[in-house]
Amino acid sequence: MGVSSTAPHLLRAARGEIVDRPPVWMMRQAGRYMKAYRDLREKYPSFRDRSEIPEVAIEVSLQPWKAFQPDGVILFSDIVTPLPGLGIDMDIAEGKGPIIHSPIRTQAQIDSLHDLDPEAALPFIKTILQALRQEVGNKSTVLGFVGAPWTLAAYAVEGKGSKTYSIIKNLAFSDPAILHQLLTKLADAIATYARYQIDCGAQVVQMFDSWAGQLSPQDYDTFALPYQRRVFQQVKQTHPDTPLILLVSGSAGVLERMAQSGADIVTVDWTVDMADARARLGKHVKVQGNLDPGVLYASKEFIRDRIYDTVRKAGNWGHILNLGHGVLPDTPEENVAFFFETAKQLSTAALVS
Ligand code: CP3
């Protein structure tokens, strides 16, 4: 465990220390809006190659670090990366996202899933995370990430992304016992995977329950929240000092519920005013967010005003500055650079009275 004086900025803020400005990183900061990434994608057209060949994944993870020096460097990977390790084969299709060739819909398929052995199934993760820690030292914080049970179940059952989530909702509402078994198995595998990432060097872990915002609050309480808790509890048992972040897309209706998951930090998206989020969550809950990624299409003045506004509303404690979701693929790189420069120069004390 790092002594606080040498621990990097984001890790200190995530642990609840008062810092002079909010640490800043971006979701999807490695990706298509960067020319360096697009060039490398030509050489390695398969997403699985880009994320599973250690040298390539290390290079991609470090592209935004080299360009912008964010306070957080996130592992380049995907939420579906551990699924083959449970016996769920997958691919990631250009422009489409994850594809599961044999979607999981029957009891027999659920029974045939195996426990995750990360050392055997995901050896590249160790090489990548160790290299990232080595490279950034105490100048930045290395983040690992996992998908949450509901969101990974949505991919496993639907077989791909969905607008309506018809198949998994049909299963949830007409045969819930089967889905609960799948969610339980996924939760245990995800906890194992998160622990492994921490053992390999991840200093903070973010869990993406991207599609849990598609659930009504009562169904969130049944199918998402208990499994988020199951993951976070297992991770906290062995790794109590690693800060855990939760993200749900379109979370305005379940924000208070997110704080009941056991996450240390709740990601807020731009459909909620940051001051309202603080009021709703109470002063002991740390937050991350929450600029609209579309703000990065605008002028520098506009971007700066929105950063200052967000920092003022978040106050001087427990805030990680970020977008409310991933950076959009056609965002100008110079605006991303401006976002980071502006964020790293500001002083919370000068903005918050
Ligand atoms: O944040 C980062 O920089 C780390 C990299 C990262 C990726 N996926 C790389 C990626 C992270 C954290 C993810 C998580 C992920 N993957 C989520 C949760 C975040 C969210 O968006 O809510 C989800 C839902 C997925 C599933 C997934 N993978 C989707 C929907 C897509 C996009 C399809 C598309 O092309 O628009 C992917 C593919 C993917 N994963 C890309 C990237 C950079 C885009 C494909 C590419 O650039 O080659």
XYZ file of C-alpha atoms and ligand atoms in Angstrom:
401
model
C 0.000 0.000 0.000
C 1.451 3.333 -1.008
C 2.206 5.887 1.672
C -0.069 8.817 0.914
C 2.716 11.291 0.174
C 3.972 9.122 -2.683
C 0.624 7.770 -3.890
C -0.534 9.293 -7.165
C -3.138 12.045 -7.275
C -6.159 10.036 -8.432
C -5.552 7.282 -5.900
C -5.289 9.822 -3.080
C -8.530 11.530 -4.092
C -10.259 8.166 -4.532
C -9.250 7.261 -0.974
C -10.807 10.446 0.338
C -7.831 12.748 0.794
C -8.311 16.444 0.079
C -6.350 17.370 -3.037
C -5.729 20.752 -4.666
C -7.672 19.908 -7.831
C -9.807 16.974 -8.905
C -7.850 14.252 -10.695
C -8.922 13.837 -14.309
C -9.136 10.997 -16.824
C -11.548 10.029 -19.588
C -13.449 6.868 -20.307
C -12.457 5.440 -23.702
C -9.472 7.785 -23.679
C -7.683 5.162 -25.781
C -9.640 4.716 -28.981
C -10.769 5.792 -32.361
C -10.621 9.568 -31.963
C -6.791 9.219 -31.773
C -4.850 8.981 -35.004
C -2.176 6.875 -33.314
C -4.879 4.327 -32.425
C -6.389 4.279 -35.907
C -2.934 3.714 -37.399
C -2.284 0.792 -35.083
C -5.734 -0.625 -35.874
C -4.695 -0.939 -39.503
C -1.781 -3.101 -38.470
C -3.869 -5.138 -36.009
C -7.420 -5.212 -37.408
C -8.713 -7.654 -34.780
C -9.839 -6.084 -31.510
C -8.908 -9.254 -29.661
C -5.364 -8.990 -31.008
C -5.131 -5.334 -30.044
C -6.274 -6.080 -26.530
C -4.729 -9.534 -25.947
C -1.249 -9.227 -27.488
C 0.512 -7.618 -24.535
C 2.877 -5.346 -26.503
C -0.020 -3.959 -28.553
C -2.382 -3.491 -25.609
C 0.402 -1.779 -23.640
C 1.063 0.583 -26.523
C -2.640 1.442 -26.935
C -3.131 1.971 -23.168
C -0.158 4.354 -23.188
C -1.195 6.376 -26.267
C -3.376 8.798 -24.258
C -0.830 8.813 -21.428
C 1.888 9.959 -23.824
C -0.357 12.517 -25.507
C -2.167 14.058 -22.505
C -0.730 12.786 -19.172
C -4.134 12.010 -17.624
C -4.235 11.246 -13.886
C -5.598 7.797 -14.702
C -4.303 5.273 -17.222
C -6.882 2.568 -17.965
C -6.084 -0.914 -19.159
C -6.971 -1.277 -22.849
C -9.339 -4.227 -22.943
C -13.082 -4.835 -23.042
C -15.739 -5.901 -20.574
C -16.314 -9.161 -22.507
C -12.606 -10.139 -22.445
C -12.995 -12.651 -19.547
C -16.016 -14.460 -21.068
C -14.021 -17.068 -23.050
C -12.428 -17.997 -19.718
C -15.874 -19.099 -18.496
C -16.617 -20.977 -21.704
C -18.462 -18.189 -23.534
C -16.774 -17.622 -26.872
C -16.887 -14.062 -28.212
C -15.616 -11.636 -30.793
C -15.639 -7.863 -31.002
C -16.864 -6.647 -34.381
C -15.723 -3.369 -35.866
C -18.381 -0.700 -35.329
C -20.726 -3.156 -33.619
C -19.181 -4.319 -30.381
C -19.269 -7.750 -28.746
C -20.746 -10.782 -30.539
C -21.463 -14.036 -28.676
C -21.894 -16.786 -31.250
C -23.824 -19.200 -29.037
C -25.930 -17.023 -26.716
C -26.535 -18.459 -23.234
C -30.267 -19.146 -22.826
C -30.736 -22.596 -21.304
C -30.120 -24.306 -17.989
C -27.757 -26.767 -19.662
C -25.619 -23.933 -21.037
C -25.445 -22.272 -17.623
C -24.502 -25.574 -15.999
C -21.643 -25.998 -18.454
C -19.974 -22.677 -17.591
C -16.769 -23.088 -15.627
C -15.061 -21.053 -12.927
C -12.619 -18.446 -14.119
C -8.930 -19.212 -13.642
C -7.445 -15.838 -14.582
C -3.816 -16.968 -14.509
C -4.627 -19.563 -17.162
C -7.266 -17.721 -19.176
C -6.018 -14.125 -19.011
C -2.211 -14.259 -18.657
C -1.815 -11.167 -20.867
C -3.570 -9.027 -18.239
C -0.654 -9.477 -15.834
C 1.929 -8.494 -18.449
C -0.084 -5.435 -19.463
C -0.867 -4.133 -15.962
C 2.681 -4.673 -14.713
C 4.063 -2.772 -17.698
C 1.618 0.100 -17.183
C 2.594 0.452 -13.514
C 6.248 0.357 -14.479
C 5.755 3.006 -17.149
C 3.690 5.571 -15.208
C 5.267 5.064 -11.761
C 3.709 7.481 -9.292
C 2.876 10.047 -11.971
C -0.506 8.494 -12.709
C -2.872 5.846 -11.377
C -3.449 2.569 -13.221
C -7.105 1.618 -13.477
C -8.422 -1.843 -14.128
C -12.036 -2.495 -15.066
C -14.679 -5.177 -15.304
C -18.208 -5.435 -16.643
C -20.967 -5.961 -14.082
C -23.069 -9.145 -13.938
C -26.240 -7.644 -15.438
C -24.397 -6.042 -18.360
C -22.306 -9.128 -19.127
C -25.435 -11.283 -18.829
C -27.133 -8.953 -21.324
C -24.348 -9.640 -23.859
C -24.249 -13.372 -23.070
C -28.026 -13.821 -23.402
C -28.753 -11.399 -26.258
C -25.615 -12.441 -28.152
C -24.850 -8.806 -28.998
C -25.726 -5.260 -28.011
C -29.432 -4.464 -28.050
C -31.743 -1.459 -28.033
C -34.615 -3.212 -26.310
C -32.997 -6.023 -24.286
C -36.016 -8.127 -25.277
C -34.437 -11.542 -24.836
C -32.873 -10.990 -21.427
C -35.978 -9.156 -20.153
C -38.167 -11.992 -21.394
C -35.937 -14.392 -19.441
C -35.841 -12.093 -16.386
C -39.603 -11.721 -16.201
C -40.695 -15.223 -17.221
C -37.920 -17.512 -15.955
C -35.986 -15.511 -13.359
C -34.441 -18.533 -11.614
C -32.313 -19.328 -14.655
C -31.114 -15.752 -14.966
C -30.279 -15.550 -11.255
C -28.010 -18.573 -11.656
C -26.221 -16.939 -14.567
C -25.870 -13.656 -12.652
C -24.438 -15.507 -9.638
C -21.850 -17.326 -11.731
C -20.897 -14.118 -13.511
C -20.595 -12.203 -10.232
C -18.170 -14.759 -8.789
C -16.076 -14.806 -11.970
C -16.022 -10.999 -12.131
C -14.910 -10.757 -8.500
C -12.123 -13.259 -9.198
C -11.086 -11.245 -12.226
C -11.120 -7.901 -10.389
C -8.979 -9.383 -7.590
C -6.559 -10.695 -10.175
C -6.293 -7.263 -11.822
C -5.487 -5.718 -8.427
C -2.888 -8.399 -7.726
C -1.345 -7.604 -11.128
C -1.099 -3.877 -10.407
C -4.485 -2.164 -10.897
C -4.760 0.544 -8.215
C -8.434 1.378 -8.760
C -11.082 -0.802 -10.426
C -14.132 0.525 -12.238
C -17.135 -1.712 -12.806
C -19.271 -0.923 -15.843
C -22.952 -1.804 -15.454
C -23.624 0.047 -18.675
C -27.032 -1.465 -19.382
C -28.454 -1.480 -15.849
C -29.992 1.923 -16.586
C -32.356 0.053 -18.925
C -34.016 -1.529 -15.884
C -36.872 -0.033 -13.858
C -35.728 0.754 -10.312
C -37.554 -2.285 -8.917
C -35.903 -4.554 -11.448
C -32.537 -2.868 -10.831
C -33.016 -3.903 -7.188
C -33.594 -7.514 -8.274
C -31.221 -8.099 -11.190
C -28.434 -5.495 -10.954
C -27.831 -4.194 -7.416
C -27.490 -7.526 -5.528
C -24.883 -8.724 -8.015
C -22.951 -5.456 -7.999
C -22.846 -5.913 -4.220
C -21.750 -9.512 -4.515
C -18.772 -8.475 -6.650
C -17.775 -5.487 -4.520
C -18.113 -7.452 -1.253
C -15.854 -10.224 -2.495
C -13.256 -7.770 -3.740
C -13.337 -5.758 -0.493
C -12.833 -8.929 1.530
C -9.370 -9.466 0.099
C -8.517 -5.952 -1.148
C -10.166 -3.488 1.266
C -7.955 -0.541 0.278
C -8.537 -0.563 -3.469
C -11.088 2.098 -4.446
C -13.982 0.746 -6.523
C -15.974 2.863 -8.983
C -19.408 2.022 -10.398
C -20.796 3.290 -13.705
C -24.337 2.857 -14.986
C -25.381 4.583 -18.221
C -28.572 6.588 -17.939
C -28.470 6.288 -14.178
C -30.547 9.323 -13.133
C -33.373 7.153 -11.809
C -31.136 4.815 -9.811
C -28.375 7.131 -8.547
C -29.130 6.591 -4.835
C -29.313 2.845 -5.446
C -25.840 2.894 -7.005
C -24.467 4.191 -3.714
C -25.915 1.105 -1.961
C -23.733 -1.190 -4.100
C -20.663 -0.851 -1.919
C -18.829 1.214 -4.543
C -16.568 3.909 -3.133
C -17.225 6.237 -6.047
C -20.404 6.679 -8.080
C -20.123 7.825 -11.686
C -22.660 10.523 -12.562
C -23.720 11.139 -16.149
C -24.652 14.503 -17.643
C -28.415 14.003 -17.375
C -28.023 14.834 -13.674
C -26.747 18.210 -12.545
C -23.607 17.615 -10.448
C -24.940 19.768 -7.595
C -28.161 17.715 -7.548
C -26.129 14.499 -7.596
C -24.154 15.675 -4.558
C -27.370 16.606 -2.755
C -29.033 13.287 -3.606
C -26.050 11.130 -2.645
C -25.022 12.928 0.531
C -21.650 14.307 1.427
C -19.913 11.007 2.184
C -20.309 9.530 -1.306
C -17.524 10.299 -3.775
C -18.445 11.040 -7.364
C -16.941 10.894 -10.822
C -18.069 12.838 -13.863
C -19.978 14.357 -15.461
C -19.481 16.427 -18.622
C -21.509 15.555 -21.684
C -18.943 13.975 -24.074
C -20.494 16.185 -26.777
C -19.061 19.249 -25.008
C -15.708 18.286 -26.560
C -17.044 19.266 -29.994
C -17.439 22.857 -28.829
C -15.129 25.870 -28.523
C -12.339 26.024 -25.961
C -14.229 28.677 -23.975
C -17.292 26.454 -23.837
C -15.245 23.446 -22.715
C -13.480 25.488 -20.036
C -16.757 26.935 -18.714
C -18.269 23.462 -18.406
C -15.200 22.129 -16.585
C -15.294 25.021 -14.100
C -19.045 24.659 -13.638
C -18.716 20.939 -12.898
C -15.846 21.443 -10.449
C -17.750 24.207 -8.621
C -20.807 22.021 -8.292
C -18.826 18.989 -7.148
C -17.062 20.970 -4.395
C -13.643 20.403 -2.914
C -13.753 16.756 -1.838
C -14.285 13.333 -3.348
C -14.544 14.252 -7.037
C -12.825 12.654 -10.019
C -13.320 14.850 -13.076
C -14.416 12.866 -16.128
C -16.945 12.782 -18.902
C -20.285 11.184 -18.036
C -19.544 8.408 -20.528
C -16.889 7.537 -23.120
C -15.257 10.100 -25.390
C -16.989 10.050 -28.796
C -15.075 8.614 -31.783
C -14.930 11.823 -33.883
C -13.870 14.144 -31.054
C -11.030 16.496 -32.101
C -7.819 15.399 -30.391
C -6.850 18.999 -29.701
C -10.035 19.443 -27.672
C -9.158 16.403 -25.596
C -5.707 17.944 -25.064
C -7.353 21.232 -24.028
C -9.687 19.419 -21.625
C -6.750 17.806 -19.821
C -4.602 20.968 -19.784
C -7.423 23.051 -18.386
C -8.333 20.451 -15.771
C -4.734 20.053 -14.633
C -4.167 23.789 -14.274
C -7.210 24.564 -12.203
C -7.279 25.039 -8.464
C -10.440 23.977 -6.695
C -9.908 26.622 -4.014
C -10.062 29.362 -6.639
C -13.383 28.055 -7.968
C -15.201 26.892 -4.856
C -16.051 29.542 -2.298
O -11.858 3.364 -21.429
C -10.878 2.911 -22.049
O -10.079 3.640 -22.692
C -10.554 1.421 -21.943
C -11.037 0.655 -23.006
C -12.462 0.127 -23.017
C -12.991 -0.452 -24.187
N -14.196 -0.990 -23.875
C -12.302 -0.522 -25.486
C -13.148 -0.598 -26.683
C -13.411 0.009 -22.007
C -13.392 0.517 -20.572
C -14.508 -0.708 -22.568
C -15.691 -1.098 -21.779
C -16.902 -1.502 -22.530
N -17.026 -2.301 -23.616
C -18.206 -1.160 -22.111
C -18.523 -0.334 -20.905
C -18.373 1.115 -21.198
C -19.583 1.719 -21.865
O -19.411 2.135 -23.029
O -20.628 1.783 -21.238
C -19.110 -1.732 -23.024
C -20.605 -1.597 -22.980
C -18.349 -2.473 -23.969
C -18.847 -3.285 -25.093
C -18.354 -2.690 -26.360
N -17.094 -2.929 -26.866
C -18.999 -1.772 -27.213
C -20.405 -1.256 -27.039
C -18.096 -1.432 -28.217
C -18.243 -0.355 -29.252
C -18.706 -0.746 -30.593
C -18.312 0.394 -31.535
O -17.455 0.130 -32.400
O -18.807 1.507 -31.390
C -16.917 -2.187 -28.000
C -15.672 -2.165 -28.794
C -14.636 -1.307 -28.181
N -14.109 -1.527 -26.930
C -14.011 -0.189 -28.762
C -13.060 0.264 -27.840
C -12.083 1.393 -27.989
C -14.319 0.360 -30.145
C -13.741 -0.503 -31.231
C -12.369 -0.049 -31.628
O -11.967 1.086 -31.383
O -11.622 -0.824 -32.194
